[in-house]
Short mmCIF file of C-alpha atoms in Angstrom, two decimals:
data_model
loop_
_atom_site.label_atom_id
_atom_site.label_comp_id
_atom_site.label_asym_id
_atom_site.label_seq_id
_atom_site.Cartn_x
_atom_site.Cartn_y
_atom_site.Cartn_z
CA MET M 83 -0.06 -0.14 -0.12
CA GLN M 84 1.05 3.69 -0.61
CA LEU M 85 1.85 5.25 2.70
CA LYS M 86 0.28 8.73 3.09
CA ARG M 87 1.99 11.99 3.76
CA VAL M 88 1.93 13.26 7.59
CA VAL M 89 2.04 17.15 8.51
CA VAL M 90 2.23 18.98 11.65
CA THR M 91 -1.01 21.31 12.09
CA GLY M 92 -0.92 22.08 15.62
CA MET M 93 1.48 22.74 18.72
CA GLY M 94 1.07 22.98 22.23
CA ALA M 95 3.59 23.69 25.04
CA LEU M 96 3.87 24.09 28.95
CA THR M 97 7.31 24.39 29.83
CA PRO M 98 9.88 25.57 32.64
CA ILE M 99 10.46 28.79 30.14
CA GLY M 100 7.27 29.36 28.92
CA ASN M 101 3.65 28.32 29.26
CA ASP M 102 2.46 28.52 25.58
CA VAL M 103 4.56 27.80 22.23
CA SER M 104 5.30 31.49 21.36
CA THR M 105 6.87 32.09 24.97
CA TYR M 106 8.72 29.07 24.99
CA TRP M 107 10.20 29.81 21.46
CA THR M 108 11.07 33.22 22.25
CA ASN M 109 13.06 32.16 25.31
CA LEU M 110 14.76 29.40 23.80
CA LEU M 111 16.20 31.88 21.17
CA ALA M 112 16.92 34.19 23.84
CA GLY M 113 18.94 31.45 25.84
CA VAL M 114 16.68 31.68 29.03
CA SER M 115 17.55 29.10 31.72
CA GLY M 116 14.52 27.98 33.56
CA ALA M 117 16.25 26.21 36.37
CA ALA M 118 15.71 27.96 40.02
CA PRO M 119 15.38 26.74 43.39
CA ILE M 120 12.77 24.13 44.02
CA THR M 121 9.46 25.67 45.25
CA HIS M 122 7.20 22.39 45.14
CA PHE M 123 8.52 21.00 48.27
CA ASP M 124 11.05 21.83 50.81
CA ALA M 125 14.49 20.41 49.14
CA SER M 126 16.83 21.67 51.70
CA LYS M 127 18.04 18.40 52.68
CA PHE M 128 18.36 16.98 49.35
CA LYS M 129 21.72 16.83 47.25
CA THR M 130 20.23 18.73 44.36
CA ARG M 131 18.12 21.65 45.73
CA PHE M 132 16.82 23.19 42.24
CA ALA M 133 14.98 22.41 39.12
CA CYS M 134 13.24 23.70 36.17
CA GLU M 135 9.58 23.92 37.23
CA VAL M 136 6.77 25.22 35.27
CA LYS M 137 6.37 28.83 36.77
CA GLY M 138 3.17 30.90 36.90
CA PHE M 139 0.76 28.25 36.12
CA ASP M 140 -2.73 28.28 37.55
CA VAL M 141 -4.97 25.02 36.46
CA ASP M 142 -8.05 26.53 37.60
CA ASN M 143 -7.58 28.72 34.63
CA PHE M 144 -7.86 25.75 32.36
CA ILE M 145 -9.32 23.06 34.16
CA ASP M 146 -12.92 23.06 36.18
CA LYS M 147 -11.76 22.80 39.73
CA LYS M 148 -13.97 20.05 40.43
CA GLU M 149 -12.59 17.96 37.73
CA SER M 150 -8.51 18.99 38.44
CA ARG M 151 -8.75 17.52 41.69
CA LYS M 152 -9.33 14.20 40.31
CA MET M 153 -5.89 14.45 38.56
CA ASP M 154 -2.14 14.52 39.14
CA PRO M 155 -0.56 17.43 37.95
CA PHE M 156 1.24 14.90 35.35
CA THR M 157 -2.46 15.17 33.80
CA HIS M 158 -2.85 18.95 34.39
CA TYR M 159 0.20 19.57 32.01
CA GLY M 160 -0.79 17.12 29.32
CA ILE M 161 -4.27 18.45 29.09
CA VAL M 162 -3.42 22.11 28.78
CA SER M 163 -0.75 21.50 26.43
CA ALA M 164 -3.20 19.59 24.09
CA ASP M 165 -5.81 22.37 24.46
CA GLU M 166 -3.46 24.92 22.77
CA ALA M 167 -2.63 22.27 20.05
CA ILE M 168 -5.95 21.18 19.55
CA LYS M 169 -6.92 25.06 19.32
CA ASP M 170 -4.13 25.70 17.15
CA ALA M 171 -4.92 22.93 14.40
CA GLY M 172 -8.45 23.92 14.38
CA LEU M 173 -9.36 20.33 15.73
CA ASP M 174 -11.96 21.71 18.03
CA SER M 175 -14.31 22.16 15.22
CA ASP M 176 -17.58 20.24 15.01
CA THR M 177 -16.86 19.65 11.26
CA VAL M 178 -14.00 17.22 11.95
CA ASP M 179 -15.00 13.30 12.03
CA LYS M 180 -13.90 12.43 15.43
CA ASP M 181 -14.18 8.84 14.95
CA ARG M 182 -10.87 9.22 12.78
CA ILE M 183 -8.83 11.68 15.21
CA GLY M 184 -6.92 9.32 18.16
CA VAL M 185 -4.75 10.67 20.89
CA ILE M 186 -1.32 8.97 21.87
CA PHE M 187 0.01 10.37 24.84
CA GLY M 188 2.84 9.20 27.20
CA SER M 189 4.76 9.97 30.47
CA GLY M 190 8.28 8.31 31.60
CA ILE M 191 6.83 8.00 35.07
CA GLY M 192 3.11 9.56 35.46
CA GLY M 193 1.31 10.45 38.80
CA ILE M 194 4.24 10.12 41.27
CA LYS M 195 3.23 12.90 43.21
CA VAL M 196 -0.22 11.22 44.30
CA PHE M 197 1.28 8.02 44.48
CA GLN M 198 3.99 9.33 47.20
CA GLU M 199 1.04 11.16 48.73
CA GLU M 200 -1.30 8.09 49.16
CA ILE M 201 1.29 5.74 50.37
CA THR M 202 2.76 8.11 52.72
CA SER M 203 -0.59 9.03 54.30
CA TYR M 204 -1.39 5.14 54.42
CA ASN M 205 1.81 4.28 56.34
CA GLN M 206 1.53 7.28 58.95
CA GLY M 207 -2.00 5.93 59.69
CA ASP M 208 -3.26 3.02 61.95
CA GLY M 209 -3.21 0.53 58.91
CA THR M 210 -6.72 0.81 57.99
CA PRO M 211 -7.03 1.11 54.15
CA ARG M 212 -8.02 4.73 53.40
CA PHE M 213 -7.25 5.83 50.11
CA ASN M 214 -8.44 8.34 47.59
CA PRO M 215 -11.28 6.85 45.18
CA PHE M 216 -9.39 8.61 42.48
CA PHE M 217 -5.90 7.46 43.49
CA ILE M 218 -5.33 4.99 40.65
CA PRO M 219 -7.18 7.14 37.92
CA LYS M 220 -4.96 9.86 38.99
CA MET M 221 -1.82 7.78 38.95
CA ILE M 222 -1.96 5.93 35.63
CA ILE M 223 -0.19 7.07 32.53
CA ASP M 224 -2.94 6.11 30.05
CA ILE M 225 -5.38 8.63 31.81
CA VAL M 226 -4.02 11.41 29.76
CA PRO M 227 -5.00 10.46 26.40
CA GLY M 228 -8.27 9.26 27.95
CA HIS M 229 -8.86 12.72 29.64
CA ILE M 230 -8.18 14.33 26.20
CA SER M 231 -10.13 12.22 24.09
CA MET M 232 -13.11 12.64 26.77
CA ARG M 233 -12.72 16.47 26.55
CA TYR M 234 -12.95 16.77 22.77
CA GLY M 235 -15.02 13.58 22.02
CA PHE M 236 -12.07 12.20 19.69
CA ARG M 237 -13.11 8.27 19.56
CA GLY M 238 -9.72 7.25 17.19
CA PRO M 239 -6.97 5.21 18.62
CA ASN M 240 -6.14 5.98 22.10
CA PHE M 241 -3.33 4.89 24.39
CA ALA M 242 -0.34 5.87 26.29
CA VAL M 243 3.31 5.34 25.55
CA VAL M 244 6.17 4.66 28.09
CA SER M 245 9.82 4.41 27.55
CA ALA M 246 11.31 6.67 29.88
CA CYS M 247 12.87 9.64 28.26
CA ALA M 248 12.21 8.38 24.84
CA THR M 249 8.31 8.38 25.63
CA GLY M 250 7.88 11.56 23.67
CA ASN M 251 9.39 10.59 20.55
CA ASN M 252 7.83 7.30 20.81
CA ALA M 253 4.46 8.82 20.85
CA LEU M 254 5.10 10.83 18.10
CA ILE M 255 6.38 7.77 15.92
CA ASP M 256 3.36 5.61 16.97
CA ALA M 257 0.98 8.70 15.89
CA PHE M 258 3.01 9.08 12.67
CA ASN M 259 2.37 5.29 11.80
CA TYR M 260 -1.14 5.17 12.59
CA VAL M 261 -1.59 8.34 10.20
CA ARG M 262 0.54 7.37 7.31
CA LEU M 263 -1.08 3.71 7.34
CA GLY M 264 -4.61 5.73 7.08
CA MET M 265 -5.79 4.45 10.30
CA ALA M 266 -6.55 8.00 11.66
CA ASN M 267 -7.01 11.16 9.89
CA ALA M 268 -5.16 13.06 12.90
CA ILE M 269 -3.71 12.20 16.03
CA VAL M 270 -3.03 14.37 19.03
CA CYS M 271 0.36 13.04 20.43
CA GLY M 272 2.89 14.16 22.91
CA GLY M 273 4.30 13.72 26.32
CA THR M 274 4.15 15.20 29.74
CA GLU M 275 5.58 14.86 33.11
CA SER M 276 5.43 16.23 36.85
CA ALA M 277 8.28 14.44 38.71
CA ILE M 278 9.73 17.19 40.69
CA THR M 279 8.72 15.58 44.08
CA PRO M 280 10.53 14.24 47.14
CA ALA M 281 10.60 10.86 45.39
CA GLY M 282 11.64 12.06 42.18
CA VAL M 283 14.45 14.39 43.27
CA GLY M 284 15.50 11.84 45.68
CA GLY M 285 15.50 8.94 43.54
CA PHE M 286 17.41 10.33 40.85
CA ASN M 287 19.87 11.72 43.36
CA ALA M 288 20.26 8.01 44.49
CA CYS M 289 21.05 7.35 40.67
CA ARG M 290 23.94 9.92 41.00
CA ALA M 291 22.30 11.20 37.59
CA MET M 292 21.70 14.81 38.28
CA SER M 293 23.65 17.79 38.81
CA GLU M 294 24.49 19.46 42.12
CA ARG M 295 25.37 22.80 41.14
CA ASN M 296 23.35 24.38 43.98
CA ASP M 297 25.27 27.83 44.22
CA ASN M 298 24.21 28.63 40.50
CA PRO M 299 21.16 26.68 39.35
CA THR M 300 21.12 28.70 35.90
CA THR M 301 24.29 27.34 34.48
CA ALA M 302 23.84 23.64 35.84
CA SER M 303 22.54 22.39 32.88
CA ARG M 304 25.46 22.71 30.66
CA PRO M 305 25.72 19.92 27.95
CA PHE M 306 29.02 19.24 25.93
CA ASP M 307 30.98 21.48 28.58
CA LYS M 308 33.75 19.88 30.44
CA GLU M 309 32.55 20.74 33.69
CA ARG M 310 28.95 19.32 33.51
CA ASP M 311 28.03 17.29 36.35
CA GLY M 312 24.57 15.83 35.53
CA PHE M 313 21.11 16.64 34.20
CA VAL M 314 18.52 19.21 35.57
CA LEU M 315 15.23 17.93 36.11
CA GLY M 316 12.37 19.55 34.48
CA GLU M 317 8.62 19.19 34.13
CA GLY M 318 5.63 20.10 31.92
CA ALA M 319 4.45 18.90 28.51
CA GLY M 320 4.38 18.93 24.86
CA CYS M 321 1.82 18.39 22.00
CA ILE M 322 2.03 18.12 18.39
CA ILE M 323 -1.00 17.20 16.06
CA LEU M 324 0.07 14.92 13.37
CA GLU M 325 -2.46 14.90 10.40
CA GLU M 326 -2.67 13.23 7.13
CA TYR M 327 -1.58 15.73 4.52
CA GLU M 328 -4.70 15.61 1.98
CA HIS M 329 -6.95 15.74 4.82
CA ALA M 330 -5.29 18.89 6.32
CA LYS M 331 -5.05 20.60 3.02
CA ALA M 332 -8.82 19.83 2.32
CA ARG M 333 -9.69 21.55 5.78
CA GLY M 334 -7.50 24.55 4.93
CA ALA M 335 -5.41 23.70 8.10
CA LYS M 336 -2.22 25.53 8.69
CA ILE M 337 0.64 23.20 7.73
CA TYR M 338 3.91 23.74 9.77
CA CYS M 339 5.99 21.05 8.25
CA GLU M 340 6.15 17.14 7.38
CA MET M 341 7.14 14.57 9.62
CA CYS M 342 8.60 11.91 7.35
CA GLY M 343 10.56 9.35 9.61
CA GLY M 344 10.72 7.73 12.88
CA GLY M 345 13.46 5.41 14.21
CA ALA M 346 13.70 3.14 17.51
CA SER M 347 16.25 0.87 18.74
CA ALA M 348 17.99 -0.49 22.00
CA ASP M 349 21.11 -0.23 23.51
CA ALA M 350 20.74 -3.66 25.06
CA TYR M 351 23.62 -2.72 27.36
CA HIS M 352 22.77 -1.23 30.91
CA LEU M 353 19.74 0.07 32.89
CA THR M 354 20.71 3.66 32.89
CA ALA M 355 24.17 4.02 31.23
CA PRO M 356 24.46 4.48 27.65
CA HIS M 357 26.28 1.97 25.23
CA PRO M 358 29.79 3.24 25.33
CA GLU M 359 30.20 2.89 21.56
CA GLY M 360 26.95 4.47 21.07
CA LEU M 361 25.64 1.50 19.42
CA GLY M 362 21.93 2.11 19.86
CA VAL M 363 22.17 5.58 19.00
CA ILE M 364 23.79 4.60 15.75
CA ASN M 365 21.15 2.17 14.89
CA VAL M 366 18.61 4.83 15.85
CA LEU M 367 20.07 7.36 13.38
CA LYS M 368 20.35 4.96 10.75
CA ASN M 369 16.87 3.89 11.29
CA VAL M 370 15.26 7.37 11.18
CA LEU M 371 17.26 8.23 7.97
CA GLN M 372 16.23 4.93 6.24
CA ASP M 373 12.39 5.36 7.14
CA ALA M 374 12.56 9.12 5.61
CA HIS M 375 14.50 7.99 2.50
CA MET M 376 17.07 10.49 3.16
CA GLN M 377 20.70 10.79 3.40
CA PRO M 378 22.92 12.43 6.11
CA SER M 379 23.90 15.11 3.80
CA GLU M 380 20.39 16.21 3.80
CA ILE M 381 19.74 17.09 7.34
CA ASP M 382 20.87 20.47 8.56
CA TYR M 383 20.20 20.32 12.38
CA ILE M 384 19.88 18.06 15.14
CA ASN M 385 18.33 18.52 18.49
CA VAL M 386 20.33 16.14 20.53
CA HIS M 387 19.43 14.25 24.05
CA GLY M 388 22.38 16.30 25.39
CA THR M 389 21.33 15.76 29.03
CA SER M 390 24.61 17.42 30.39
CA THR M 391 25.96 14.01 31.53
CA PRO M 392 29.45 13.31 31.45
CA VAL M 393 29.14 9.94 29.58
CA GLY M 394 26.01 10.57 27.55
CA ASP M 395 26.99 13.88 25.75
CA PRO M 396 30.33 12.45 24.26
CA ALA M 397 28.93 9.24 23.16
CA GLU M 398 25.91 10.83 21.20
CA LEU M 399 28.10 13.12 19.29
CA LYS M 400 30.35 10.09 18.58
CA ALA M 401 27.46 8.19 17.14
CA ILE M 402 26.36 11.18 15.01
CA GLN M 403 29.85 11.39 13.61
CA HIS M 404 29.81 7.51 13.13
CA VAL M 405 26.73 7.69 10.90
CA PHE M 406 26.91 11.11 9.17
CA GLY M 407 30.79 11.09 8.47
CA GLU M 408 32.01 14.45 7.05
CA SER M 409 28.66 15.76 6.92
CA ALA M 410 28.53 15.94 10.63
CA TYR M 411 30.65 19.12 10.35
CA LYS M 412 27.93 20.77 8.42
CA LEU M 413 25.31 20.13 10.91
CA ASN M 414 24.18 22.32 13.57
CA ILE M 415 23.85 20.39 16.58
CA SER M 416 22.26 22.00 19.96
CA SER M 417 20.72 20.58 23.27
CA THR M 418 17.65 22.93 24.21
CA LYS M 419 17.59 20.99 27.64
CA SER M 420 20.56 23.25 28.41
CA MET M 421 17.39 25.78 29.01
CA THR M 422 14.31 23.64 29.94
CA GLY M 423 16.36 20.88 31.81
CA HIS M 424 15.38 17.35 31.15
CA LEU M 425 11.77 17.02 31.05
CA LEU M 426 11.91 13.15 30.80
CA GLY M 427 8.90 11.73 28.97
CA ALA M 428 7.80 14.96 27.73
CA ALA M 429 11.34 15.76 26.74
CA GLY M 430 10.76 14.43 22.93
CA ALA M 431 7.51 16.57 22.50
CA ILE M 432 8.87 20.05 23.44
CA GLU M 433 12.14 19.22 21.70
CA GLY M 434 9.92 18.10 18.62
CA ILE M 435 8.26 21.45 18.77
CA ALA M 436 11.76 23.32 18.92
CA ALA M 437 12.72 21.00 15.85
CA VAL M 438 9.57 22.51 14.02
CA MET M 439 9.72 25.99 14.81
CA SER M 440 13.51 25.76 13.83
CA LEU M 441 12.12 24.82 10.35
CA VAL M 442 9.61 27.35 10.24
CA HIS M 443 11.79 30.19 11.33
CA GLN M 444 15.02 29.03 9.88
CA ILE M 445 17.01 29.32 12.83
CA VAL M 446 18.66 27.08 15.70
CA PRO M 447 18.31 27.58 19.09
CA PRO M 448 21.55 27.53 21.07
CA THR M 449 23.24 25.41 23.85
CA ILE M 450 23.93 27.53 26.57
CA ASN M 451 26.21 27.45 29.43
CA PHE M 452 29.05 26.24 27.26
CA ASN M 453 32.48 27.82 28.68
CA THR M 454 35.00 25.10 28.84
CA PRO M 455 35.81 22.69 25.90
CA ASP M 456 35.99 18.83 26.60
CA GLU M 457 38.89 17.17 25.19
CA ALA M 458 36.56 13.99 24.60
CA ILE M 459 34.42 16.04 22.29
CA ASP M 460 35.42 17.00 18.68
CA GLN M 461 35.52 20.62 18.78
CA LYS M 462 35.02 21.03 14.97
CA LEU M 463 31.42 20.18 15.72
CA ASN M 464 29.20 22.81 15.75
CA LEU M 465 27.41 22.70 18.91
CA THR M 466 25.59 26.18 18.57
CA VAL M 467 27.06 27.55 21.74
CA ASN M 468 25.31 30.34 23.64
CA LYS M 469 23.50 31.99 20.87
CA ALA M 470 21.09 31.02 18.29
CA GLN M 471 22.37 30.73 14.60
CA LYS M 472 20.41 31.70 11.52
CA ARG M 473 21.03 29.09 8.56
CA GLN M 474 18.86 27.20 5.81
CA ILE M 475 17.11 24.59 7.39
CA ASN M 476 15.24 21.91 5.30
CA ALA M 477 15.40 19.09 7.61
CA VAL M 478 15.85 18.47 11.27
CA ILE M 479 16.30 15.17 13.33
CA SER M 480 15.35 15.05 16.95
CA ASN M 481 17.11 12.47 19.32
CA THR M 482 15.72 11.05 22.54
CA PHE M 483 17.17 8.07 24.84
CA GLY M 484 15.72 6.53 27.99
CA PHE M 485 16.76 4.39 30.98
CA GLY M 486 16.56 0.88 29.96
CA GLY M 487 18.41 1.68 26.65
CA HIS M 488 15.32 2.93 24.67
CA ASN M 489 16.35 5.17 21.63
CA ALA M 490 13.69 7.06 19.43
CA SER M 491 14.39 9.95 16.75
CA VAL M 492 11.90 11.62 14.75
CA LEU M 493 12.86 13.53 11.31
CA PHE M 494 10.86 16.65 10.27
CA ARG M 495 11.24 18.36 6.62
CA LYS M 496 10.36 21.63 5.39
CA ILE M 497 7.34 21.36 3.11
#
């Protein structure tokens, strides 16, 4: 069968540096850091006492108070990002066939806040099982696409994706496949996360994965810099509407760009560490290029996973060099996690939005906080350090990798 073309017709974002797509993009180009001392709980006894929190967000402005109480914050974030994307795409119209619109949304962790609160309450009690009747629906990851579908009456494919920090891209890839196979006219897809909790911060501290640069949080996320000491935890959500090209044209939808490839692979190596030779990343990059029927020389920009960990950053760049060869030196490479922190299951969604916006505006957002070159990294690579760079951009790849060795990459092309 002939696969259908898939385009982006709407986007929504709730991030540590902007509560909508426009603000998020403006602050990305300006190199604004979202890192600051944690306000969600008293983190004074934790090794890491800062994070990239969503700021100035009042859920009551978006969701009825009675309903919002039945949800964990990760669900709030997912719904709000979807609201913006659906409105942007015009899918809230009664003229669309809602039987042919699906929702595929994921999270790396899900309702960790409500889980911690309910278990703590039980353990502090007398052993009598008193749990909130919405405990399970508030916690489970698949509740987000469920809520979005009920909010809009979308009756197409509906499920959640979970692959740790690769979740956002895996949701995009699944949505891409449903649309290009003709199984849906459009899919509301993305990722959401709200893990800045005592359990979330404490757990990642125990893994020794996060930066402990408490004296200067805004400079803590520093991908590729020699002094990097771990990632900065972020929160928020991103949503992208993927739609069949002819369907979008027929209804006069605004088209941002085309999604033309998705790749996935596994490291099959370690619970939390990347493969030292980058084998999984090499495979996922080959896979996404093959799926899009494109050559390395046709790619202009890669929004890398680039979490600011000592091992992960050079491994990803070496894999890019392996696959791209001399074309690697013609690329712009940047890590927007230097500004947003790491949104875990939502990372691929907001970074996918950054990739799309780079195509639309022909400019690459920077990697901020780069001061000291690392001898383990080839300095001839263009890491787009500290300032955005204008250039001609026809095709962009966005990478995401997750604990468990999950790798997922997506490819967008100017239309």
